[in-house]
Short mmCIF file of C-alpha atoms and ligand atoms in Angstrom, two decimals:
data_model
loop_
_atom_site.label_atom_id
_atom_site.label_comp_id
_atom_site.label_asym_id
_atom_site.label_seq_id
_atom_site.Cartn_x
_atom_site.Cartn_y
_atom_site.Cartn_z
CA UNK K 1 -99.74 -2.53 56.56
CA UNK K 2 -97.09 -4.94 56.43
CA UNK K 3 -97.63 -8.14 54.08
CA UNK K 4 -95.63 -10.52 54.69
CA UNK K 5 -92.69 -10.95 56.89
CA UNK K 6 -90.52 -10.65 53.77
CA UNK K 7 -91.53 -7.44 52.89
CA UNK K 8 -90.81 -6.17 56.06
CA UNK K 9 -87.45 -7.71 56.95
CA UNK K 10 -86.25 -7.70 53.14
CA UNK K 11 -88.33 -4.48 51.57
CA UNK K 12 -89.85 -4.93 47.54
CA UNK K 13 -92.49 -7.55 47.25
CA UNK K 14 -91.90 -9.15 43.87
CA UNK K 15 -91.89 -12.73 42.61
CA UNK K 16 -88.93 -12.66 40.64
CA UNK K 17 -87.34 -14.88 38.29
CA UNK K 18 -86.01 -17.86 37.70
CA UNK K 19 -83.18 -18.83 40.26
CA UNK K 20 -80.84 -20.86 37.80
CA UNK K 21 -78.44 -19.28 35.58
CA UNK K 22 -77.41 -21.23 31.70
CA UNK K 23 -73.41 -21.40 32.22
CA UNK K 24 -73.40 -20.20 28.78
CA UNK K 25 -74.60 -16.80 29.65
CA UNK K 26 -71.32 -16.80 31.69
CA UNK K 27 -69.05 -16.52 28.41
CA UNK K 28 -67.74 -13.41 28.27
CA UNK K 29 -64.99 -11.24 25.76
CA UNK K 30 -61.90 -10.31 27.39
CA UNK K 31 -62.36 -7.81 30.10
CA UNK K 32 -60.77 -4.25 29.70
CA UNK K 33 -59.71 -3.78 33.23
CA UNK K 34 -59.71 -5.35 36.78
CA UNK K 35 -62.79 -4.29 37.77
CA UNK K 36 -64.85 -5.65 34.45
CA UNK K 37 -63.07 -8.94 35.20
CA UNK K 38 -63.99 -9.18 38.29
CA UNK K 39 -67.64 -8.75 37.87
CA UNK K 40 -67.02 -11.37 34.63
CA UNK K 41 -66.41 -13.98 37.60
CA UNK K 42 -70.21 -13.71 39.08
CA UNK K 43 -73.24 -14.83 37.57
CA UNK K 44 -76.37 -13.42 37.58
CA UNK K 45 -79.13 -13.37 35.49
CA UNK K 46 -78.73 -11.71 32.02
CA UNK K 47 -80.36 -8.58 31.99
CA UNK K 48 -80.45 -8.17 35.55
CA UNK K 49 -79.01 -5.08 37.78
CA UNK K 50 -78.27 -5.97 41.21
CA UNK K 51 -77.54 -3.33 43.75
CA UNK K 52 -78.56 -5.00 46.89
CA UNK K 53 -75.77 -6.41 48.42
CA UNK K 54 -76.94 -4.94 51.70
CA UNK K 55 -79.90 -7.64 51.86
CA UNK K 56 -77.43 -10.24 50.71
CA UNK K 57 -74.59 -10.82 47.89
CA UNK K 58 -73.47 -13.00 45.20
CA UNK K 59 -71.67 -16.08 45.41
CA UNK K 60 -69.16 -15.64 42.47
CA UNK K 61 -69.44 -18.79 39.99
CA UNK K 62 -66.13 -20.48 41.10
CA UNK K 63 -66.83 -20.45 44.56
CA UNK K 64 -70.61 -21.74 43.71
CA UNK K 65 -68.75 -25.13 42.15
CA UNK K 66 -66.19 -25.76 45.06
CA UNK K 67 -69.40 -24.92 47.56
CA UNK K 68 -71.32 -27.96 45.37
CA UNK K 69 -67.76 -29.94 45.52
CA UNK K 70 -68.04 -29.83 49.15
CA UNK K 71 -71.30 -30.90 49.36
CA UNK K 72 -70.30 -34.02 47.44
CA UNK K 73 -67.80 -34.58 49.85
CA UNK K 74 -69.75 -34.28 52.74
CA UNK K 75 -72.36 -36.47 51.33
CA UNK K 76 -69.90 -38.86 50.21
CA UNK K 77 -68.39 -39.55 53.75
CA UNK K 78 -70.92 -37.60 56.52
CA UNK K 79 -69.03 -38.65 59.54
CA UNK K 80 -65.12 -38.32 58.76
CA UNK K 81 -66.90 -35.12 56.94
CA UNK K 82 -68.32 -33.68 60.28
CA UNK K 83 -65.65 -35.12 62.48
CA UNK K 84 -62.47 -35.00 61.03
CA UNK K 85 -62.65 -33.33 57.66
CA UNK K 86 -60.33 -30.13 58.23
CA UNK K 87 -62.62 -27.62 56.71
CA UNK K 88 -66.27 -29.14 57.16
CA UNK K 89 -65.52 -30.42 60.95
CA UNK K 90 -67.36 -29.13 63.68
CA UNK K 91 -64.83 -26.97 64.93
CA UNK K 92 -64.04 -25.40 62.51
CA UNK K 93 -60.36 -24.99 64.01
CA UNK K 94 -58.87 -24.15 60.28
CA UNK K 95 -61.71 -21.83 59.32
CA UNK K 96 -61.34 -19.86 62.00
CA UNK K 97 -57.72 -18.94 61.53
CA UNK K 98 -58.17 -18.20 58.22
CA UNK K 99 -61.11 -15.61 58.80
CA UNK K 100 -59.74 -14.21 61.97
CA UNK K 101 -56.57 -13.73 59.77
CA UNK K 102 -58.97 -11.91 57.31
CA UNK K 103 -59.99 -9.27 60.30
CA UNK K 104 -56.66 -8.88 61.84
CA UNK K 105 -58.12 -11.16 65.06
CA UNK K 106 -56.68 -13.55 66.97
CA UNK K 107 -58.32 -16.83 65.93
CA UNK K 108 -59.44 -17.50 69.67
CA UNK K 109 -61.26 -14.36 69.23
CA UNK K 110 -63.44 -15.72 66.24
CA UNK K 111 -66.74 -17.97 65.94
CA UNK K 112 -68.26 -18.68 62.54
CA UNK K 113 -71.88 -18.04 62.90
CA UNK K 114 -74.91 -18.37 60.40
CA UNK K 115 -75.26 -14.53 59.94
CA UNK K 116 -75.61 -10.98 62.08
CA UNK K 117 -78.80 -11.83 63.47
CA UNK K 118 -76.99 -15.01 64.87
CA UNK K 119 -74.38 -13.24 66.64
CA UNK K 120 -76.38 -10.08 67.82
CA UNK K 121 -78.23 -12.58 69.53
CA UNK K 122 -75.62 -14.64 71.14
CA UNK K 123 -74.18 -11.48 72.82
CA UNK K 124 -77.78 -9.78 73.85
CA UNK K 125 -78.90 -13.02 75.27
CA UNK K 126 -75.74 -14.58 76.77
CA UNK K 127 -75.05 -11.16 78.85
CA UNK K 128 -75.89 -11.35 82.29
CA UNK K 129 -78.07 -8.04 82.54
CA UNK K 130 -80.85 -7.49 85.98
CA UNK K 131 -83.19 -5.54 85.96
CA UNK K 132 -83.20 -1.97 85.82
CA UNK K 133 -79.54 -2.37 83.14
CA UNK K 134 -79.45 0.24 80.55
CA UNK K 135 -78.93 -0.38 77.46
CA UNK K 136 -78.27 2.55 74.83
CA UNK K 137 -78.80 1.57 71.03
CA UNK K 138 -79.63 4.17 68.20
CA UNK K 139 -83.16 4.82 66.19
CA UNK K 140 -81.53 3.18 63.31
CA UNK K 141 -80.98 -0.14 65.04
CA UNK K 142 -81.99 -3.25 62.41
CA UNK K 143 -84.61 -6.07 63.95
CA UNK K 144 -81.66 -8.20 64.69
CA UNK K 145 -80.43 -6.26 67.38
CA UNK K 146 -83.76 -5.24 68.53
CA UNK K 147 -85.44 -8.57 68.69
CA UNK K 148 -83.12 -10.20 71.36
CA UNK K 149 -83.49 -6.75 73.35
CA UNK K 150 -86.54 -6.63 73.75
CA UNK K 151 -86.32 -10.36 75.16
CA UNK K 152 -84.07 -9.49 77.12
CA UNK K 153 -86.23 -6.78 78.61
CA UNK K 154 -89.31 -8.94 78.98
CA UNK K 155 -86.98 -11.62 80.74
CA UNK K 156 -84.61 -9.72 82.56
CA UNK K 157 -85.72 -5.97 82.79
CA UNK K 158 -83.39 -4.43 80.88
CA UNK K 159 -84.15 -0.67 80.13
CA UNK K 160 -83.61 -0.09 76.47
CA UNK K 161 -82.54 4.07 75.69
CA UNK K 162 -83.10 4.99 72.16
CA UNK K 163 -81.06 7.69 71.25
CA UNK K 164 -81.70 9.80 67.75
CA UNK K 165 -79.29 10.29 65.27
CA UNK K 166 -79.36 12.71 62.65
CA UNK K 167 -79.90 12.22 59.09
CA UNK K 168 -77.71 13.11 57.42
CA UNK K 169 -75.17 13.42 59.92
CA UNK K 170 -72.93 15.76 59.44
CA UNK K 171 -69.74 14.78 61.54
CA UNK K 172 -68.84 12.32 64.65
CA UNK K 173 -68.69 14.42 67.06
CA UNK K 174 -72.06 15.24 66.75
CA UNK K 175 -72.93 11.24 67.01
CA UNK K 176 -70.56 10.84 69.78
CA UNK K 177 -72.32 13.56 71.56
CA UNK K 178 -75.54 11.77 71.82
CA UNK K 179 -73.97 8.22 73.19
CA UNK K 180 -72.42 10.66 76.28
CA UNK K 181 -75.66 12.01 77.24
CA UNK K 182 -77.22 9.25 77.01
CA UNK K 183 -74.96 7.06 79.69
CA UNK K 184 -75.89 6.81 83.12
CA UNK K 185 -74.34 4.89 85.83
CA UNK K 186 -77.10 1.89 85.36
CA UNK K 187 -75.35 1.82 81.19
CA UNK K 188 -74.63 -1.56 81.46
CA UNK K 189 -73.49 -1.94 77.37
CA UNK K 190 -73.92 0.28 73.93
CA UNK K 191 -75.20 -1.63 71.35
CA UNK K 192 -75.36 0.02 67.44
CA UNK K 193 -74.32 -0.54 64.00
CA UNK K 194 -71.03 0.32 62.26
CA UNK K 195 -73.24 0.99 58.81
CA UNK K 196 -76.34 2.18 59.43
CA UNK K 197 -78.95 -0.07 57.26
CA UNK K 198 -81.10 2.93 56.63
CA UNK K 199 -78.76 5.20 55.53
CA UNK K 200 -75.75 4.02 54.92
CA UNK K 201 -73.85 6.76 58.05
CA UNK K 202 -70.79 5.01 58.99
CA UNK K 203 -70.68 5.37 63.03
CA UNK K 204 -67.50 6.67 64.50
CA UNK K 205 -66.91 3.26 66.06
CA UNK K 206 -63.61 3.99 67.60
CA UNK K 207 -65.12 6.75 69.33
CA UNK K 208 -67.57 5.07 70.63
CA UNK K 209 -66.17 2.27 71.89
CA UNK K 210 -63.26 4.83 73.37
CA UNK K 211 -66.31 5.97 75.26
CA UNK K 212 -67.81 2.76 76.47
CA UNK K 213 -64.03 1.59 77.74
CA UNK K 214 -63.62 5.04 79.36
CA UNK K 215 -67.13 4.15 81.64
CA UNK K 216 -66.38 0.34 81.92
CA UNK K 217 -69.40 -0.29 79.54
CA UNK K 218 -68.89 -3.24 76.80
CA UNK K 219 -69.62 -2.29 73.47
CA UNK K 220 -71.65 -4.55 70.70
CA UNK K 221 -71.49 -3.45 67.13
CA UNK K 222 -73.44 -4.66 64.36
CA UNK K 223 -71.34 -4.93 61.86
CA UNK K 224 -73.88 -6.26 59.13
CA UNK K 225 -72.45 -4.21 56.59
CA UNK K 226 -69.09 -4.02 58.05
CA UNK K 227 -67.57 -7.33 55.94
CA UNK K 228 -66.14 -7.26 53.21
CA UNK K 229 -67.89 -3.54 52.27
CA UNK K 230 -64.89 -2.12 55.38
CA UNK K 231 -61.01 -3.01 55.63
CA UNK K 232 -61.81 -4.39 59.09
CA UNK K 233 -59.31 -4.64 61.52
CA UNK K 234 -61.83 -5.73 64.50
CA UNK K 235 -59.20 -5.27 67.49
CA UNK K 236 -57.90 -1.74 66.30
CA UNK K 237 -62.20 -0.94 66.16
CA UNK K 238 -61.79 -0.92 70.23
CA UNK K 239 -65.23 -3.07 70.65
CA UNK K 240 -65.96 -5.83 72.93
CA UNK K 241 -68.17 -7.83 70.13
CA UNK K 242 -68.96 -7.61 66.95
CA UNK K 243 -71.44 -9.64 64.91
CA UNK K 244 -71.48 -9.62 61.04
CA UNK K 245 -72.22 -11.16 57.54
CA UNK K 246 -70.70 -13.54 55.68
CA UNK K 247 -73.53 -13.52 52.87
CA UNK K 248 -73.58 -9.46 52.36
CA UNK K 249 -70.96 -7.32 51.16
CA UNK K 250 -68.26 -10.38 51.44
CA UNK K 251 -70.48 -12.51 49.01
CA UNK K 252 -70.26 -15.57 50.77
CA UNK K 253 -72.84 -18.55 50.99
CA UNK K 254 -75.84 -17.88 52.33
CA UNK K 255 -75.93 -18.48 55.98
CA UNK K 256 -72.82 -17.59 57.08
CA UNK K 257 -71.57 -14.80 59.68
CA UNK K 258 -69.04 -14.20 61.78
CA UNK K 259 -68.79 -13.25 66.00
CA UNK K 260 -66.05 -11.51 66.85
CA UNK K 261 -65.64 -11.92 71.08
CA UNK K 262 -62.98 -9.79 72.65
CA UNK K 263 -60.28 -11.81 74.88
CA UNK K 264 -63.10 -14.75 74.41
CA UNK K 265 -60.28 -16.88 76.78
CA UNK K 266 -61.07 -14.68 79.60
CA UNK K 267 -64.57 -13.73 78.40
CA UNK K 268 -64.34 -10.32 80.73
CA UNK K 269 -68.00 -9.98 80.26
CA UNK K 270 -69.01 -13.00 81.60
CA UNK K 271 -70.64 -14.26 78.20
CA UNK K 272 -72.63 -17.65 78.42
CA UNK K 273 -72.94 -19.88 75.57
CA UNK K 274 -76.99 -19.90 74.84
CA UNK K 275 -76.50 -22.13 71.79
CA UNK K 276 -73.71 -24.74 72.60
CA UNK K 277 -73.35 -28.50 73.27
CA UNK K 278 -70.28 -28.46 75.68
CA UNK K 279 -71.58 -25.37 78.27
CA UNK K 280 -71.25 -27.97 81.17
CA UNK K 281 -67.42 -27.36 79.95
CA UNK K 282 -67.11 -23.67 80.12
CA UNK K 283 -63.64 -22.51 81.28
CA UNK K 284 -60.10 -24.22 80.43
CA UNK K 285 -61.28 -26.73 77.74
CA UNK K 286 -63.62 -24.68 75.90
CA UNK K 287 -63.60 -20.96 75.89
CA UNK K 288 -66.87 -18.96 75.43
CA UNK K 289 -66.07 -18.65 71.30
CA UNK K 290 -65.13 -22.33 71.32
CA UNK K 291 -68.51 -22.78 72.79
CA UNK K 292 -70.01 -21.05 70.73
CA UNK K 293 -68.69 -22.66 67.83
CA UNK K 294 -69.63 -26.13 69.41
CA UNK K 295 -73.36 -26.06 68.57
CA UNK K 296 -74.01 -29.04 66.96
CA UNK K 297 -73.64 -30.22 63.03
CA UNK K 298 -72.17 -27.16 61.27
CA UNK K 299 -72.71 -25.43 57.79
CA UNK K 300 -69.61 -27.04 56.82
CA UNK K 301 -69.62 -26.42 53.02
CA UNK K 302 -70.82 -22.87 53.58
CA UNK K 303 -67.89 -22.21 56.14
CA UNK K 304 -65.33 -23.33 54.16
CA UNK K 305 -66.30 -21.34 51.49
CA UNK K 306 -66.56 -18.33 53.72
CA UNK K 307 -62.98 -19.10 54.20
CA UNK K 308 -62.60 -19.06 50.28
CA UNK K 309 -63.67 -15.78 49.75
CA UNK K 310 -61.44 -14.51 52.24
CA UNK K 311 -58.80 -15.23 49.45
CA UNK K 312 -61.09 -13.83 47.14
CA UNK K 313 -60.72 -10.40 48.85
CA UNK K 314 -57.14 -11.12 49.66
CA UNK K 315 -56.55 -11.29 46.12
CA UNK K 316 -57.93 -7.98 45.01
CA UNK K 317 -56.95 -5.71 48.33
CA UNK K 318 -59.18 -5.42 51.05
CA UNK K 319 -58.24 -1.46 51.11
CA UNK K 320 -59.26 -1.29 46.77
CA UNK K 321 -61.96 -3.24 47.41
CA UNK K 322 -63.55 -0.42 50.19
CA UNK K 323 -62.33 2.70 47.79
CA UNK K 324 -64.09 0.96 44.73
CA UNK K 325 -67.41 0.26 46.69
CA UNK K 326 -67.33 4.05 48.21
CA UNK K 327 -66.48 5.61 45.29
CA UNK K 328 -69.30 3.95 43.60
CA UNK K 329 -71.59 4.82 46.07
CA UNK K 330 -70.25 8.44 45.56
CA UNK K 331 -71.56 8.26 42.24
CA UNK K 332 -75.04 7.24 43.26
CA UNK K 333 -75.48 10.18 46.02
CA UNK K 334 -74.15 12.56 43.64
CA UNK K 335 -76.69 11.61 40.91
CA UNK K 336 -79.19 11.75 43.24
CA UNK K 337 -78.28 15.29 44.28
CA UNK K 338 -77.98 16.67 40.81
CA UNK K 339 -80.83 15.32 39.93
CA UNK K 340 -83.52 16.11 42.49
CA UNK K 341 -81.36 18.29 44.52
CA UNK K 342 -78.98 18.03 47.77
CA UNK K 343 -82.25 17.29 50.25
CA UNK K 344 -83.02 14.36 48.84
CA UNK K 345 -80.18 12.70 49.54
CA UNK K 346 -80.07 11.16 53.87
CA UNK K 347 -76.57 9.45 53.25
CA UNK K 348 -74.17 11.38 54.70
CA UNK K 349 -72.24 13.24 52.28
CA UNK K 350 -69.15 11.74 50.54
CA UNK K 351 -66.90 14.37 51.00
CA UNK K 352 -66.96 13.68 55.25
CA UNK K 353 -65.05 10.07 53.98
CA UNK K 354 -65.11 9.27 57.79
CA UNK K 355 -69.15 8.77 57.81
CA UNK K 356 -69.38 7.30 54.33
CA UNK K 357 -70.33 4.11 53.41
CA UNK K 358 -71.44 1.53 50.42
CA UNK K 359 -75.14 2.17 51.30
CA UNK K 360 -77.05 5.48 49.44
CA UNK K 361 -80.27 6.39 50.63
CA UNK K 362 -82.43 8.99 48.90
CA UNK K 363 -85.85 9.86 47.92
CA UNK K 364 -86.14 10.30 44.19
CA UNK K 365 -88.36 13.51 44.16
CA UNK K 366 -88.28 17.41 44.40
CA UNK K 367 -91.08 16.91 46.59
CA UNK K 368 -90.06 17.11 50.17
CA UNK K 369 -92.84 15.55 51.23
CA UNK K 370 -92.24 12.59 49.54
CA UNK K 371 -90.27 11.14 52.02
CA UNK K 372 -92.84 11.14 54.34
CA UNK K 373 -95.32 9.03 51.86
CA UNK K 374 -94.99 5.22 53.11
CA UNK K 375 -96.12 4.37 49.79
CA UNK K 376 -93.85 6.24 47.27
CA UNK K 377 -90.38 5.01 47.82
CA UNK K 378 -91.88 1.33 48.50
CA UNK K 379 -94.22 0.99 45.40
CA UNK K 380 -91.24 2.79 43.71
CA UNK K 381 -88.44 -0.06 44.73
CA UNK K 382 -91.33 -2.58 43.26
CA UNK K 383 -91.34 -1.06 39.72
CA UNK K 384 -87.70 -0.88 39.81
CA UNK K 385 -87.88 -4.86 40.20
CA UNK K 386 -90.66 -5.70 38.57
CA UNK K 387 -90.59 -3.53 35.22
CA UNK K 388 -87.20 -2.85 35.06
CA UNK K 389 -85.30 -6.19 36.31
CA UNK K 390 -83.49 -3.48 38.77
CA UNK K 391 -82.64 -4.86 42.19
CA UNK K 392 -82.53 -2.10 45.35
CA UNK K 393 -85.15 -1.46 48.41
CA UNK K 394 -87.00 0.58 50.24
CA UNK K 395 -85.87 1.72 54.84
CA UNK K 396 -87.33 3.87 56.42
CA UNK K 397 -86.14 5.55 59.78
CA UNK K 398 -87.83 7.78 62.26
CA UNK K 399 -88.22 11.23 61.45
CA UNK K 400 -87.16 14.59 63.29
CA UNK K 401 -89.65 16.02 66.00
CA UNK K 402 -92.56 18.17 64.04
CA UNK K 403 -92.11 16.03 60.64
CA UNK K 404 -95.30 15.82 58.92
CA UNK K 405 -95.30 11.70 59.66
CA UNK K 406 -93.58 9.55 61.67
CA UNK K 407 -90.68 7.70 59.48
CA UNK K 408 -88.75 8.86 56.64
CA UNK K 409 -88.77 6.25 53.47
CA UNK K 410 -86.11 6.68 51.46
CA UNK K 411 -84.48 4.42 48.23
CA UNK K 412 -81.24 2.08 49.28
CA UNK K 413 -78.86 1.36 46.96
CA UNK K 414 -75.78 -0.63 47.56
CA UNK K 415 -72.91 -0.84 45.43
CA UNK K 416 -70.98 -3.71 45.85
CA UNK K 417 -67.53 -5.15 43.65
CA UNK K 418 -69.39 -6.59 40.93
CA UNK K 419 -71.14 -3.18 39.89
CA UNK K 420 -70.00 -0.24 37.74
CA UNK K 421 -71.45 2.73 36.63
CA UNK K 422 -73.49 1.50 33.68
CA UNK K 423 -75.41 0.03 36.64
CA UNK K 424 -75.85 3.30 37.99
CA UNK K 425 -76.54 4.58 34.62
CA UNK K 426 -79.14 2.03 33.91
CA UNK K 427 -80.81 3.04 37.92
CA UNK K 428 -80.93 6.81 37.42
CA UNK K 429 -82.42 5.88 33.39
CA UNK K 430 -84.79 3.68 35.43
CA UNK K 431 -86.20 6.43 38.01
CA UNK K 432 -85.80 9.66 35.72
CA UNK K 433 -88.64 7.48 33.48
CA UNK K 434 -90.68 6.16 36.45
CA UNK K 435 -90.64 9.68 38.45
CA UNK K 436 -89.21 12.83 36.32
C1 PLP H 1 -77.87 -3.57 60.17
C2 PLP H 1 -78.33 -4.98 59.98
N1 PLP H 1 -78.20 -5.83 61.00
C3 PLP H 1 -78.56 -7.12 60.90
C4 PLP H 1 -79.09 -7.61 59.75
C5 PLP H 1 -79.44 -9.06 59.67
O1 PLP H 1 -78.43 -9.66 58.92
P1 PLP H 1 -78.30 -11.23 58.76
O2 PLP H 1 -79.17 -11.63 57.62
O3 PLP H 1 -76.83 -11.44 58.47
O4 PLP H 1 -78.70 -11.84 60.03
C6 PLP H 1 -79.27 -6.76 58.65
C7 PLP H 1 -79.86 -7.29 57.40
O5 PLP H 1 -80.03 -6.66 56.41
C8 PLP H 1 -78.87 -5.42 58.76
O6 PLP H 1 -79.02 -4.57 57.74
#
C-alpha cells in the first residue's frame, strides 16, 4: 500500500537529517585531480553518500550564495527586480539565451519552466487532441507524463497505447520496432522518455522521432534525466518538444526546468498557452514559448541560477561531464553483476553505449524472485538511508507476460559529477552487509 504521496512519487520513506550544513565541514585539503575538486565545490552533509541525482541534485555551495545574493536583491527592490532586473525579470529574455545556448537551441525555441512535470504538462494539455487521438507512450512512462494524459483522455478522449519495452533492452532496433507497430493512422503524437526512470535504457530518440516525422506525428520527450546527465543538442534530437530538469542531473535550484518547443514562432502544432497571462496575444507579439514564459511572477533567483550552472557545465565539458557520469554508472552495473550475477542487473548493458545511461537499476539478490517481492528492494532502499546515511531508491516497472507478479522492483542508483567510486565502494559495502 502506498503511504504517503512521497513515497510513491520519490521512493524510501525516511525522516532524514538535518537540512543545514556548518561551512566548516566545507574545508577541504587540496584535491588530487579534477574530479575530487569538483565534488570539493558541493556540500552535503558529512558522512553522507548521495546517489540520487535522478530524484533531484545538489546545488554546489557557490551557486547556493549567489542564489541567496539574488534573493537579497529581489527583496531589496521587488518591482525593478521583477520588471526590469535583466536576470530576475519576467521574461526572462537573458536567461533564455543563455540556456538555449547551453542545448544548442535557438533561444525562441526555449521557456524556463519550474521542472519536467511542468513542461510535460504544458505540451499534453495545450495540444488540440478529439476524441478517438492516439497517443503511444511506453510502460516506463513517469507520473508526469501520465497524469496530464489521462486528463486529457477524460476531457478530450484521447486513446492512450501502452507499448512494452524490454528490460534490459538489448538494442534500438528492437525499441524502434515496437513504436512502428504501434502507429495507426488515428497516432496523433508519441510521447516517452529519453532516460527511462526505471531503468536507466536510454531511448533511441533520433529514431524515434525519425519515425514520428516520417508519419506527420509530433514527438514529446521527457527528458527528465536528459540535462545535464546528456550532451544535449535538442534540435539535432529531431523532436517536436522536450520537457526537462533543471534541479536533477544539472544541479540547479530546486524548481527549475526547461521546455524546449520546436519552431515555437510558427508553433506547427498548434500549441496553446494553458498557463500564460498574455494568450489574448497569441501570434506576432508573443509566440507560444513567449507565452509560456509570460505566466505571472517568475522564480527569478532560481532562473538565473539555472543560467549559472550552465557555466558550471561549460566549464568542465558537457561531453566529460556525460563520459564521467556513464562510466561511473558502468562501475555500479558491473558490481552488481559480479556480485549477484548478470540477471540481476535491468539496465541495459554498458557495453551497447547507445542505450546507456547515468541511472543503474538492479536487484541485489541471487534470488530471481526477488524482484518480484514489492517489499525487498523498497525496505532495502530504507536501510540504505536510514542505517547507513546512503542515499538511492527503489522503481519498479511492469513485468513480462507469465512473471510470477505484476511489477519488477529493482534498486536505482544514479551517479552524478560529484560522486566517485569510494561512493560506490561504500554502496556495494552497504548491501553485501544488509543482503550477502
Ligand atoms: C522520467 C521522469 N519524468 C518526470 C519526472 C518529474 O520531474 P520533475 O520533478 O522535474 O517534474 C521525473 C522525476 O523523477 C522522472 O523521473
Amino acid at each position: 500500500m502506498i503511504a504517503s504521496r512521497r513515497q510513491f512519487l520519490c521512493g524510501g520513506g525516511a525522516a532524514l537529517l538535518p537540512l543545514l550544513v556548518a561551512d566548516t565541514a566545507l574545508a577541504k585539503p587540496a584535491p588530487p585531480n579534477k574530479w575530487a575538486a569538483l565534488r570539493g565545490r558541493f556540500s552535503f552533509l558529512p558522512g553522507l553518500t548521495y546517489l540520487n541525482s535522478g530524484s533531484e541534485g545538489s546545488l554546489p555551495t557557490a551557486l547556493r550564495a549567489r542564489l541567496s545574493h539574488l534573493v537579497t536583491e529581489w527583496s531589496a527592490s521587488p518591482s525593478w527586480a521583477c520588471f526590469s532586473s535583466p536576470n530576475l525579470e519576467q521574461s526572462q529574455t537573458q536567461n533564455r539565451r543563455r540556456l538555449a545556448e547551453f542545448v544548442s537551441a535557438p533561444p525562441a525555441d526555449v521557456v524556463i519552466t519550474d521542472n519536467t512535470t511542468m513542461g510535460l504538462a504544458m505540451v499534453v494539455l495545450g495540444l488540440p487532441f478529439t476524441a478517438g487521438d492516439e497517443v503511444i507512450i511506453t510502460d516506463h512512462e513517469h507520473y508526469a507524463l501520465t497524469s496530464p494524459l489521462k486528463v486529457a483522455s477524460l476531457r478530450s478522449g484521447i486513446v492512450v497505447k501502452q507499448v512494452a519495452i524490454p528490460s534490459p533492452a538489448t538494442s534500438a532496433a528492437q525499441i524502434l520496432d515496437v513504436f512502428t507497430a504501434a502507429l495507426t493512422p488515428r497516432t496523433r503524437a508519441i510521447c516517452f522518455s529519453h532516460v527511462n526512470w526505471t531503468t536507466g535504457l536510454r531511448m533511441p530518440v533520433e529514431a524515434i522521432c525519425a519515425l514520428g516525422r516520417q508519419h506527420n506525428v509530433p514527438t514529446l520527450v521527457d527528458g527528465a534525466h536528459g540535462l545535464g546527465m546528456i550532451d544535449l543538442n535538442l534540435p539535432a534530437l529531431g523532436c517536436d518538444f522536450y520537457a526537462c530538469a533543471g534541479h536533477k542531473w544539472l544541479n540547479g535550484p530546486p524548481a527549475t526546468g526547461l521546455l524546449y518547443i520546436r519552431d515555437a514562432v510558427t508553433n506547427p502544432w498548434k500549441l496553446v498557452p494553458i498557463v500564460s497571462e498574455v494568450a489574448e496575444y497569441l501570434g506576432p507579439k508573443f509566440s507560444i514559448a513567449d507565452a509560456l514564459q509570460m505566466r505571472g511572477s517568475p522564480n527569478g533567483p532560481g532562473f538565473a541560477i539555472l543560467a549559472a550552472m550552465c557555466d558550471f557545465y561549460d566549464e568542465i565539458g558537457k561531453s566529460a561531464v556525460e563520459s564521467r557520469i556513464l562510466s561511473l554508472a558502468a562501475t555500479v552495473k558491473a558490481r552488481a553483476a559480479a556480485t549477484w550475477g548478470e540477471a540481476c542487473v535491468y539496465s541495459p548493458s554498458p557495453a551497447v553505449m547507445d542505450l546507456s545511461s547515468g541511472l543503474s537499476a538492479f536487484v541485489p539478490s541471487r534470488d530471481p524472485t526477488a524482484a518480484y517481492d514489492a517489499d525487498f528492494v523498497p525496505k532495502l532502499a530504507e536501510t540504505l538511508i536510514n542505517k547507513h546515511k546512503i542515499w538511492v531508491r527503489a522503481t519498479s516497472f511492469p513485468s513480462p507476460p507469465g512473471a510470477p507478479a505484476p511489477r519488477i522492483n529493482t534498486l536505482r542508483v544514479s551517479t552524478n559529477i560529484f560522486n566517485n567510486t569510494a561512493d560506490i565502494d561504500r554502496l556495494f559495502a552497504a548491501l553485501t552487509h544488509e543482503v550477502g
